[in-house]
Amino acid sequence: LLVLIGSLGLLSGVICYRLLGRPASPRTQLQGALNAKQFEPFVQPIVNATDGRWSGVEVLMRWRLPGEGLIRPDLFIPMAEQTGLILPMTRDLMRQVAEALVPHATELPPHFHVGFNISAAHCNDPRLLDDCRDFLARFPPGSIELWLELTERQLIEPTEQTDLLFMQLDSIGVKVAIDDFGIGHASLNYLQRFKVDALKIDQSFIKRIGADTLSAHLLDTLVELATKLEIDLIAEGVETAAQRDYLRALHVRYLQGYFFGRPMPIGEFIHAHRHKRDT
Ligand code: C2E
Ligand code: CA
Ligand code: CA
Ligand code: CA
């Protein structure tokens, strides 16, 4: 994993070098992009499996590099994590999302989910709690639900500090989902300790629906486990009607994927949501 992260960092360094025509440290590049407000939120709908209604969104970061278009997050997030800039970048993303969504809060269904991806580094920073509080305070009470997605690829080391943080997050109503679930090593103890509310089944399981019986078996087991633990399930990477039908039959509660909608700018999302609601 470290090699992968290292090479992605290097790759993005090379890209930036080529694009900007001057050598700059990753930190300087990212800090410059942050100051220039080049990071922006895209949102992808999350739908209710039973009725197909949009019950929330996941926020996905994009880097709009002038003259170059959008840069994919896997090319710069690892670098942002290494340099610690992921914290101010996420704070700015939350601010932008609140700014764009608050004027439309009454158009959205109640308790609309807004999910952010959080890196392990966030969990050692007490300011995460303030950022979440600030975000929630901007919306009319009950209009949205703030979700944090923690990837199973970087397990957080549980300490007294993280126990306190997750207890406090829970007490202000912030929900926690484990992202990329099924490919890492989160234990039951881990799920309890971080007061996990939902598991996002990794896309690789969804891709294999209908292809082999082992992954079908794994999916069944995941659903059984989540039901017993009273944890919600979200399937991501749903691309076909067949996958949707399969997951629906399994009673997976939420679905996300290109089949329902691609990540898009918030303005476009609001427009599409109105259209969907009125037709
Ligand atoms: P992720 O959190 O697992 O996000 C899901 C990724 O799958 C997104 O890629 C999304 O565009 C893509 N996706 C959604 N539906 C489908 C589908 O039906 N088929 C396929 N093939 N892909 C689908 P994206 O936007 O390129 O983001 C990649 C990763 O970058 C994310 O994976 C997440 O780990 C990271 N990331 C994105 N934004 C942030 C952020 O603000 N903070 C942090 N820490 N990480 C972020
Ligand atoms: Ca995610
Ligand atoms: Ca994922
Ligand atoms: Ca919780």
mmCIF file of C-alpha atoms and ligand atoms in Angstrom:
data_model
loop_
_atom_site.group_PDB
_atom_site.id
_atom_site.type_symbol
_atom_site.label_atom_id
_atom_site.label_comp_id
_atom_site.label_asym_id
_atom_site.label_seq_id
_atom_site.Cartn_x
_atom_site.Cartn_y
_atom_site.Cartn_z
ATOM 1 C CA LEU A 1 0.000 0.000 0.000
ATOM 2 C CA LEU A 2 2.806 2.397 0.925
ATOM 3 C CA VAL A 3 4.483 1.706 -2.393
ATOM 4 C CA LEU A 4 1.207 2.441 -4.158
ATOM 5 C CA ILE A 5 0.708 5.664 -2.236
ATOM 6 C CA GLY A 6 4.320 6.646 -2.881
ATOM 7 C CA SER A 7 4.055 6.024 -6.581
ATOM 8 C CA LEU A 8 0.767 7.893 -6.868
ATOM 9 C CA GLY A 9 2.364 10.828 -5.087
ATOM 10 C CA LEU A 10 5.304 10.703 -7.432
ATOM 11 C CA LEU A 11 3.023 10.341 -10.437
ATOM 12 C CA SER A 12 1.034 13.377 -9.482
ATOM 13 C CA GLY A 13 4.276 15.255 -8.871
ATOM 14 C CA VAL A 14 5.354 14.387 -12.371
ATOM 15 C CA ILE A 15 1.980 15.419 -13.778
ATOM 16 C CA CYS A 16 2.149 18.746 -11.985
ATOM 17 C CA TYR A 17 5.697 19.261 -13.136
ATOM 18 C CA ARG A 18 4.633 18.695 -16.723
ATOM 19 C CA LEU A 19 1.474 20.745 -16.441
ATOM 20 C CA LEU A 20 2.895 23.671 -14.560
ATOM 21 C CA GLY A 21 6.319 23.545 -16.159
ATOM 22 C CA ARG A 22 8.164 24.114 -12.913
ATOM 23 C CA PRO A 23 9.300 21.905 -10.115
ATOM 24 C CA ALA A 24 7.422 22.472 -6.886
ATOM 25 C CA SER A 25 7.169 20.310 -3.806
ATOM 26 C CA PRO A 26 3.864 18.427 -3.487
ATOM 27 C CA ARG A 27 3.067 20.488 -0.436
ATOM 28 C CA THR A 28 3.632 23.778 -2.262
ATOM 29 C CA GLN A 29 1.554 22.615 -5.222
ATOM 30 C CA LEU A 30 -1.366 21.545 -3.080
ATOM 31 C CA GLN A 31 -1.194 24.591 -0.832
ATOM 32 C CA GLY A 32 -1.184 26.792 -3.942
ATOM 33 C CA ALA A 33 -4.188 24.954 -5.349
ATOM 34 C CA LEU A 34 -6.025 25.302 -2.045
ATOM 35 C CA ASN A 35 -5.341 29.047 -1.896
ATOM 36 C CA ALA A 36 -6.503 29.386 -5.493
ATOM 37 C CA LYS A 37 -9.727 27.481 -4.627
ATOM 38 C CA GLN A 38 -9.060 24.784 -7.190
ATOM 39 C CA PHE A 39 -10.552 21.958 -5.125
ATOM 40 C CA GLU A 40 -14.256 21.541 -5.563
ATOM 41 C CA PRO A 41 -16.986 19.147 -4.515
ATOM 42 C CA PHE A 42 -18.768 16.778 -6.846
ATOM 43 C CA VAL A 43 -21.697 14.807 -5.462
ATOM 44 C CA GLN A 44 -23.033 11.394 -6.390
ATOM 45 C CA PRO A 45 -26.595 10.360 -5.476
ATOM 46 C CA ILE A 46 -27.247 7.572 -2.979
ATOM 47 C CA VAL A 47 -30.640 5.992 -3.542
ATOM 48 C CA ASN A 48 -33.100 4.185 -1.383
ATOM 49 C CA ALA A 49 -33.132 0.621 -2.731
ATOM 50 C CA THR A 50 -36.859 0.103 -2.199
ATOM 51 C CA ASP A 51 -38.294 3.138 -3.988
ATOM 52 C CA GLY A 52 -35.324 4.493 -5.967
ATOM 53 C CA ARG A 53 -35.592 7.927 -4.343
ATOM 54 C CA TRP A 54 -32.448 9.959 -3.724
ATOM 55 C CA SER A 55 -31.786 9.773 -0.019
ATOM 56 C CA GLY A 56 -28.416 11.465 0.014
ATOM 57 C CA VAL A 57 -25.103 12.133 -1.667
ATOM 58 C CA GLU A 58 -21.446 11.280 -1.302
ATOM 59 C CA VAL A 59 -19.116 14.237 -1.735
ATOM 60 C CA LEU A 60 -16.111 13.483 -3.958
ATOM 61 C CA MET A 61 -13.272 15.948 -4.301
ATOM 62 C CA ARG A 62 -12.050 17.175 -7.674
ATOM 63 C CA TRP A 63 -9.037 19.314 -8.541
ATOM 64 C CA ARG A 64 -9.801 21.777 -11.305
ATOM 65 C CA LEU A 65 -6.406 22.619 -12.709
ATOM 66 C CA PRO A 66 -6.670 25.605 -15.062
ATOM 67 C CA GLY A 67 -6.236 24.573 -18.659
ATOM 68 C CA GLU A 68 -6.178 20.904 -17.707
ATOM 69 C CA GLY A 69 -9.666 20.099 -16.502
ATOM 70 C CA LEU A 70 -10.463 17.847 -13.591
ATOM 71 C CA ILE A 71 -7.864 15.753 -11.817
ATOM 72 C CA ARG A 72 -9.025 12.484 -10.245
ATOM 73 C CA PRO A 73 -8.777 12.307 -6.465
ATOM 74 C CA ASP A 74 -6.696 9.141 -6.368
ATOM 75 C CA LEU A 75 -3.919 11.179 -8.033
ATOM 76 C CA PHE A 76 -3.741 13.850 -5.327
ATOM 77 C CA ILE A 77 -5.465 12.578 -2.163
ATOM 78 C CA PRO A 78 -2.508 10.347 -1.146
ATOM 79 C CA MET A 79 -0.218 13.373 -1.442
ATOM 80 C CA ALA A 80 -2.687 15.487 0.536
ATOM 81 C CA GLU A 81 -2.681 12.835 3.260
ATOM 82 C CA GLN A 82 1.085 12.635 3.400
ATOM 83 C CA THR A 83 1.476 16.394 3.719
ATOM 84 C CA GLY A 84 -1.364 16.832 6.216
ATOM 85 C CA LEU A 85 -3.110 19.215 3.820
ATOM 86 C CA ILE A 86 -6.073 16.840 3.648
ATOM 87 C CA LEU A 87 -7.403 18.499 6.818
ATOM 88 C CA PRO A 88 -7.711 22.074 5.513
ATOM 89 C CA MET A 89 -8.771 20.713 2.116
ATOM 90 C CA THR A 90 -11.655 18.762 3.651
ATOM 91 C CA ARG A 91 -12.635 21.721 5.839
ATOM 92 C CA ASP A 92 -12.832 23.893 2.724
ATOM 93 C CA LEU A 93 -14.833 21.189 0.918
ATOM 94 C CA MET A 94 -17.335 21.049 3.790
ATOM 95 C CA ARG A 95 -17.674 24.818 3.692
ATOM 96 C CA GLN A 96 -18.309 24.787 -0.063
ATOM 97 C CA VAL A 97 -20.884 22.006 0.195
ATOM 98 C CA ALA A 98 -22.764 23.803 2.983
ATOM 99 C CA GLU A 99 -22.732 27.044 1.017
ATOM 100 C CA ALA A 100 -24.164 25.353 -2.074
ATOM 101 C CA LEU A 101 -26.716 23.127 -0.320
ATOM 102 C CA VAL A 102 -28.135 25.351 2.434
ATOM 103 C CA PRO A 103 -30.254 27.463 0.035
ATOM 104 C CA HIS A 104 -31.863 24.212 -1.190
ATOM 105 C CA ALA A 105 -32.202 22.473 2.172
ATOM 106 C CA THR A 106 -36.008 22.685 2.127
ATOM 107 C CA GLU A 107 -36.225 21.052 -1.312
ATOM 108 C CA LEU A 108 -34.400 17.949 -0.146
ATOM 109 C CA PRO A 109 -36.129 15.072 1.616
ATOM 110 C CA PRO A 110 -35.786 15.266 5.425
ATOM 111 C CA HIS A 111 -32.603 13.772 6.928
ATOM 112 C CA PHE A 112 -30.890 13.942 3.566
ATOM 113 C CA HIS A 113 -27.489 12.214 3.905
ATOM 114 C CA VAL A 114 -24.375 14.180 3.072
ATOM 115 C CA GLY A 115 -21.289 11.982 3.235
ATOM 116 C CA PHE A 116 -17.636 13.054 3.296
ATOM 117 C CA ASN A 117 -14.583 10.864 2.947
ATOM 118 C CA ILE A 118 -12.330 11.122 5.970
ATOM 119 C CA SER A 119 -8.701 10.025 6.159
ATOM 120 C CA ALA A 120 -7.196 8.300 9.164
ATOM 121 C CA ALA A 121 -5.252 11.510 9.895
ATOM 122 C CA HIS A 122 -8.504 13.339 10.649
ATOM 123 C CA CYS A 123 -9.179 11.099 13.576
ATOM 124 C CA ASN A 124 -6.182 12.412 15.487
ATOM 125 C CA ASP A 125 -7.327 15.974 15.059
ATOM 126 C CA PRO A 126 -9.875 17.322 17.509
ATOM 127 C CA ARG A 127 -10.836 20.031 15.021
ATOM 128 C CA LEU A 128 -12.776 17.415 13.053
ATOM 129 C CA LEU A 129 -15.500 17.668 15.694
ATOM 130 C CA ASP A 130 -15.687 21.470 15.313
ATOM 131 C CA ASP A 131 -15.783 21.145 11.524
ATOM 132 C CA CYS A 132 -18.738 18.750 11.786
ATOM 133 C CA ARG A 133 -20.509 20.992 14.290
ATOM 134 C CA ASP A 134 -20.012 24.045 12.062
ATOM 135 C CA PHE A 135 -21.318 22.131 9.058
ATOM 136 C CA LEU A 136 -24.471 20.956 10.847
ATOM 137 C CA ALA A 137 -25.142 24.359 12.387
ATOM 138 C CA ARG A 138 -25.541 25.924 8.952
ATOM 139 C CA PHE A 139 -28.570 23.780 8.067
ATOM 140 C CA PRO A 140 -32.106 23.945 9.465
ATOM 141 C CA PRO A 141 -32.324 21.287 12.220
ATOM 142 C CA GLY A 142 -33.280 17.827 10.906
ATOM 143 C CA SER A 143 -32.826 18.737 7.262
ATOM 144 C CA ILE A 144 -29.612 16.811 6.750
ATOM 145 C CA GLU A 145 -27.625 14.008 8.295
ATOM 146 C CA LEU A 146 -23.834 14.244 8.210
ATOM 147 C CA TRP A 147 -22.034 11.014 7.373
ATOM 148 C CA LEU A 148 -18.300 10.369 7.590
ATOM 149 C CA GLU A 149 -16.845 7.586 5.470
ATOM 150 C CA LEU A 150 -13.734 5.935 6.879
ATOM 151 C CA THR A 151 -11.999 3.575 4.520
ATOM 152 C CA GLU A 152 -11.225 0.047 5.594
ATOM 153 C CA ARG A 153 -7.954 0.397 3.678
ATOM 154 C CA GLN A 154 -6.484 2.563 6.467
ATOM 155 C CA LEU A 155 -7.644 1.257 9.815
ATOM 156 C CA ILE A 156 -7.588 3.849 12.557
ATOM 157 C CA GLU A 157 -5.723 2.930 15.647
ATOM 158 C CA PRO A 158 -8.173 3.059 18.532
ATOM 159 C CA THR A 159 -6.917 5.199 21.431
ATOM 160 C CA GLU A 160 -8.587 7.066 24.278
ATOM 161 C CA GLN A 161 -8.508 10.137 22.055
ATOM 162 C CA THR A 162 -10.320 8.443 19.169
ATOM 163 C CA ASP A 163 -12.843 6.857 21.570
ATOM 164 C CA LEU A 164 -13.669 10.321 22.866
ATOM 165 C CA LEU A 165 -13.860 11.810 19.360
ATOM 166 C CA PHE A 166 -16.265 9.145 18.082
ATOM 167 C CA MET A 167 -18.376 9.360 21.211
ATOM 168 C CA GLN A 168 -18.674 13.119 20.693
ATOM 169 C CA LEU A 169 -19.389 12.747 16.974
ATOM 170 C CA ASP A 170 -22.122 10.261 17.840
ATOM 171 C CA SER A 171 -23.578 12.628 20.417
ATOM 172 C CA ILE A 172 -23.953 15.448 17.876
ATOM 173 C CA GLY A 173 -25.665 13.037 15.458
ATOM 174 C CA VAL A 174 -22.813 12.447 13.013
ATOM 175 C CA LYS A 175 -23.055 9.002 11.398
ATOM 176 C CA VAL A 176 -20.077 6.826 10.563
ATOM 177 C CA ALA A 177 -19.762 4.456 7.603
ATOM 178 C CA ILE A 178 -16.920 2.064 6.851
ATOM 179 C CA ASP A 179 -15.974 2.512 3.213
ATOM 180 C CA ASP A 180 -14.577 -0.223 0.951
ATOM 181 C CA PHE A 181 -15.871 -2.775 3.414
ATOM 182 C CA GLY A 182 -14.889 -6.373 2.809
ATOM 183 C CA ILE A 183 -11.378 -5.853 1.474
ATOM 184 C CA GLY A 184 -9.665 -4.879 4.726
ATOM 185 C CA HIS A 185 -9.532 -6.190 8.244
ATOM 186 C CA ALA A 186 -12.047 -4.322 10.355
ATOM 187 C CA SER A 187 -13.086 -6.531 13.269
ATOM 188 C CA LEU A 188 -16.413 -6.576 15.057
ATOM 189 C CA ASN A 189 -14.697 -4.848 17.928
ATOM 190 C CA TYR A 190 -13.571 -2.105 15.548
ATOM 191 C CA LEU A 191 -17.126 -1.582 14.304
ATOM 192 C CA GLN A 192 -18.394 -1.210 17.839
ATOM 193 C CA ARG A 193 -15.561 0.951 19.049
ATOM 194 C CA PHE A 194 -16.092 3.513 16.292
ATOM 195 C CA LYS A 195 -19.873 3.412 16.705
ATOM 196 C CA VAL A 196 -20.290 2.443 13.064
ATOM 197 C CA ASP A 197 -23.735 3.051 11.569
ATOM 198 C CA ALA A 198 -23.252 1.692 8.056
ATOM 199 C CA LEU A 199 -20.990 -0.441 5.899
ATOM 200 C CA LYS A 200 -20.298 0.452 2.293
ATOM 201 C CA ILE A 201 -19.759 -2.802 0.463
ATOM 202 C CA ASP A 202 -16.690 -2.543 -1.714
ATOM 203 C CA GLN A 203 -17.312 -2.189 -5.444
ATOM 204 C CA SER A 204 -15.363 -5.367 -6.208
ATOM 205 C CA PHE A 205 -18.176 -7.450 -4.661
ATOM 206 C CA ILE A 206 -20.820 -5.680 -6.718
ATOM 207 C CA LYS A 207 -18.841 -6.191 -9.952
ATOM 208 C CA ARG A 208 -18.861 -9.948 -9.376
ATOM 209 C CA ILE A 209 -22.610 -10.275 -8.869
ATOM 210 C CA GLY A 210 -23.792 -13.054 -11.140
ATOM 211 C CA ALA A 211 -20.219 -14.039 -11.994
ATOM 212 C CA ASP A 212 -19.239 -16.421 -9.204
ATOM 213 C CA THR A 213 -20.907 -18.150 -6.303
ATOM 214 C CA LEU A 214 -18.192 -17.366 -3.776
ATOM 215 C CA SER A 215 -18.779 -13.603 -3.896
ATOM 216 C CA ALA A 216 -22.544 -14.174 -3.861
ATOM 217 C CA HIS A 217 -21.961 -16.154 -0.689
ATOM 218 C CA LEU A 218 -19.802 -13.364 0.748
ATOM 219 C CA LEU A 219 -22.509 -10.808 -0.016
ATOM 220 C CA ASP A 220 -25.143 -12.940 1.697
ATOM 221 C CA THR A 221 -22.892 -13.252 4.737
ATOM 222 C CA LEU A 222 -22.255 -9.501 4.838
ATOM 223 C CA VAL A 223 -25.970 -8.781 4.778
ATOM 224 C CA GLU A 224 -26.588 -11.310 7.538
ATOM 225 C CA LEU A 225 -23.837 -9.797 9.667
ATOM 226 C CA ALA A 226 -25.053 -6.238 9.176
ATOM 227 C CA THR A 227 -28.628 -7.205 9.990
ATOM 228 C CA LYS A 228 -27.545 -8.878 13.226
ATOM 229 C CA LEU A 229 -25.479 -5.859 14.224
ATOM 230 C CA GLU A 230 -28.263 -3.464 13.174
ATOM 231 C CA ILE A 231 -25.869 -1.683 10.837
ATOM 232 C CA ASP A 232 -27.116 -0.212 7.540
ATOM 233 C CA LEU A 233 -25.687 -1.353 4.227
ATOM 234 C CA ILE A 234 -24.802 0.716 1.205
ATOM 235 C CA ALA A 235 -23.717 -0.947 -2.038
ATOM 236 C CA GLU A 236 -21.525 1.190 -4.263
ATOM 237 C CA GLY A 237 -20.461 0.750 -7.851
ATOM 238 C CA VAL A 238 -23.925 -0.389 -8.967
ATOM 239 C CA GLU A 239 -23.817 -0.195 -12.757
ATOM 240 C CA THR A 240 -26.577 -2.480 -14.010
ATOM 241 C CA ALA A 241 -30.266 -3.202 -13.434
ATOM 242 C CA ALA A 242 -29.323 -6.821 -12.691
ATOM 243 C CA GLN A 243 -27.036 -5.707 -9.859
ATOM 244 C CA ARG A 244 -29.723 -3.402 -8.506
ATOM 245 C CA ASP A 245 -32.315 -6.174 -8.543
ATOM 246 C CA TYR A 246 -29.972 -8.603 -6.828
ATOM 247 C CA LEU A 247 -29.078 -6.136 -4.061
ATOM 248 C CA ARG A 248 -32.696 -5.118 -3.615
ATOM 249 C CA ALA A 249 -33.701 -8.745 -3.184
ATOM 250 C CA LEU A 250 -30.986 -9.064 -0.525
ATOM 251 C CA HIS A 251 -32.530 -6.066 1.287
ATOM 252 C CA VAL A 252 -29.458 -3.858 1.006
ATOM 253 C CA ARG A 253 -30.908 -0.506 2.064
ATOM 254 C CA TYR A 254 -28.970 2.026 -0.010
ATOM 255 C CA LEU A 255 -27.476 1.855 -3.498
ATOM 256 C CA GLN A 256 -24.974 4.075 -5.278
ATOM 257 C CA GLY A 257 -23.371 3.860 -8.701
ATOM 258 C CA TYR A 258 -23.321 4.981 -12.310
ATOM 259 C CA PHE A 259 -26.631 3.183 -12.860
ATOM 260 C CA PHE A 260 -28.328 5.887 -10.761
ATOM 261 C CA GLY A 261 -26.042 8.843 -11.383
ATOM 262 C CA ARG A 262 -22.428 9.840 -11.831
ATOM 263 C CA PRO A 263 -20.625 12.300 -9.580
ATOM 264 C CA MET A 264 -21.641 15.834 -10.673
ATOM 265 C CA PRO A 265 -21.322 19.460 -9.579
ATOM 266 C CA ILE A 266 -23.829 20.461 -6.875
ATOM 267 C CA GLY A 267 -25.695 22.856 -9.184
ATOM 268 C CA GLU A 268 -26.302 20.041 -11.617
ATOM 269 C CA PHE A 269 -27.396 17.760 -8.817
ATOM 270 C CA ILE A 270 -30.001 20.258 -7.554
ATOM 271 C CA HIS A 271 -31.313 20.636 -11.074
ATOM 272 C CA ALA A 272 -31.527 16.876 -11.600
ATOM 273 C CA HIS A 273 -33.157 16.393 -8.213
ATOM 274 C CA ARG A 274 -35.895 18.904 -9.044
ATOM 275 C CA HIS A 275 -36.494 17.247 -12.377
ATOM 276 C CA LYS A 276 -36.661 13.772 -10.810
ATOM 277 C CA ARG A 277 -39.010 14.973 -8.075
ATOM 278 C CA ASP A 278 -41.375 16.677 -10.510
ATOM 279 C CA THR A 279 -41.629 13.899 -13.085
HETATM 280 P P1 C2E B 1 -14.475 6.030 -2.771
HETATM 281 O O1 C2E B 1 -14.729 6.796 -1.522
HETATM 282 O O2 C2E B 1 -14.564 4.545 -2.698
HETATM 283 O O3 C2E B 1 -15.479 6.640 -3.833
HETATM 284 C C1 C2E B 1 -16.132 5.889 -4.809
HETATM 285 C C2 C2E B 1 -15.444 6.034 -6.162
HETATM 286 O O4 C2E B 1 -16.106 5.179 -7.088
HETATM 287 C C3 C2E B 1 -15.523 7.421 -6.733
HETATM 288 O O5 C2E B 1 -14.348 7.646 -7.490
HETATM 289 C C4 C2E B 1 -16.735 7.317 -7.676
HETATM 290 O O6 C2E B 1 -16.721 8.269 -8.712
HETATM 291 C C5 C2E B 1 -16.560 5.921 -8.196
HETATM 292 N N1 C2E B 1 -17.821 5.322 -8.630
HETATM 293 C C6 C2E B 1 -19.076 5.624 -8.225
HETATM 294 N N2 C2E B 1 -19.985 4.840 -8.821
HETATM 295 C C7 C2E B 1 -19.311 4.012 -9.637
HETATM 296 C C8 C2E B 1 -19.704 2.959 -10.552
HETATM 297 O O7 C2E B 1 -20.875 2.640 -10.727
HETATM 298 N N3 C2E B 1 -18.700 2.318 -11.214
HETATM 299 C C9 C2E B 1 -17.375 2.645 -11.038
HETATM 300 N N4 C2E B 1 -16.474 1.960 -11.736
HETATM 301 N N5 C2E B 1 -16.972 3.629 -10.192
HETATM 302 C C10 C2E B 1 -17.927 4.299 -9.511
HETATM 303 P P2 C2E B 1 -13.542 9.013 -7.380
HETATM 304 O O8 C2E B 1 -14.499 10.163 -7.300
HETATM 305 O O9 C2E B 1 -12.532 9.000 -8.477
HETATM 306 O O10 C2E B 1 -12.815 8.903 -5.983
HETATM 307 C C11 C2E B 1 -11.801 7.952 -5.764
HETATM 308 C C12 C2E B 1 -11.409 7.879 -4.323
HETATM 309 O O11 C2E B 1 -10.778 9.090 -3.880
HETATM 310 C C13 C2E B 1 -12.600 7.721 -3.373
HETATM 311 O O12 C2E B 1 -13.014 6.382 -3.361
HETATM 312 C C14 C2E B 1 -12.000 8.189 -2.065
HETATM 313 O O13 C2E B 1 -11.274 7.149 -1.463
HETATM 314 C C15 C2E B 1 -11.035 9.268 -2.524
HETATM 315 N N6 C2E B 1 -11.647 10.585 -2.287
HETATM 316 C C16 C2E B 1 -12.481 11.302 -3.062
HETATM 317 N N7 C2E B 1 -12.821 12.472 -2.482
HETATM 318 C C17 C2E B 1 -12.195 12.483 -1.276
HETATM 319 C C18 C2E B 1 -12.130 13.410 -0.179
HETATM 320 O O14 C2E B 1 -12.759 14.489 -0.176
HETATM 321 N N8 C2E B 1 -11.365 13.067 0.887
HETATM 322 C C19 C2E B 1 -10.685 11.876 0.938
HETATM 323 N N9 C2E B 1 -9.962 11.611 2.039
HETATM 324 N N10 C2E B 1 -10.707 10.985 -0.056
HETATM 325 C C20 C2E B 1 -11.453 11.287 -1.152
HETATM 326 CA CA CA B 2 -16.314 6.893 -0.060
HETATM 327 CA CA CA B 3 -15.584 2.895 -1.681
HETATM 328 CA CA CA B 4 -22.938 6.217 15.374
#
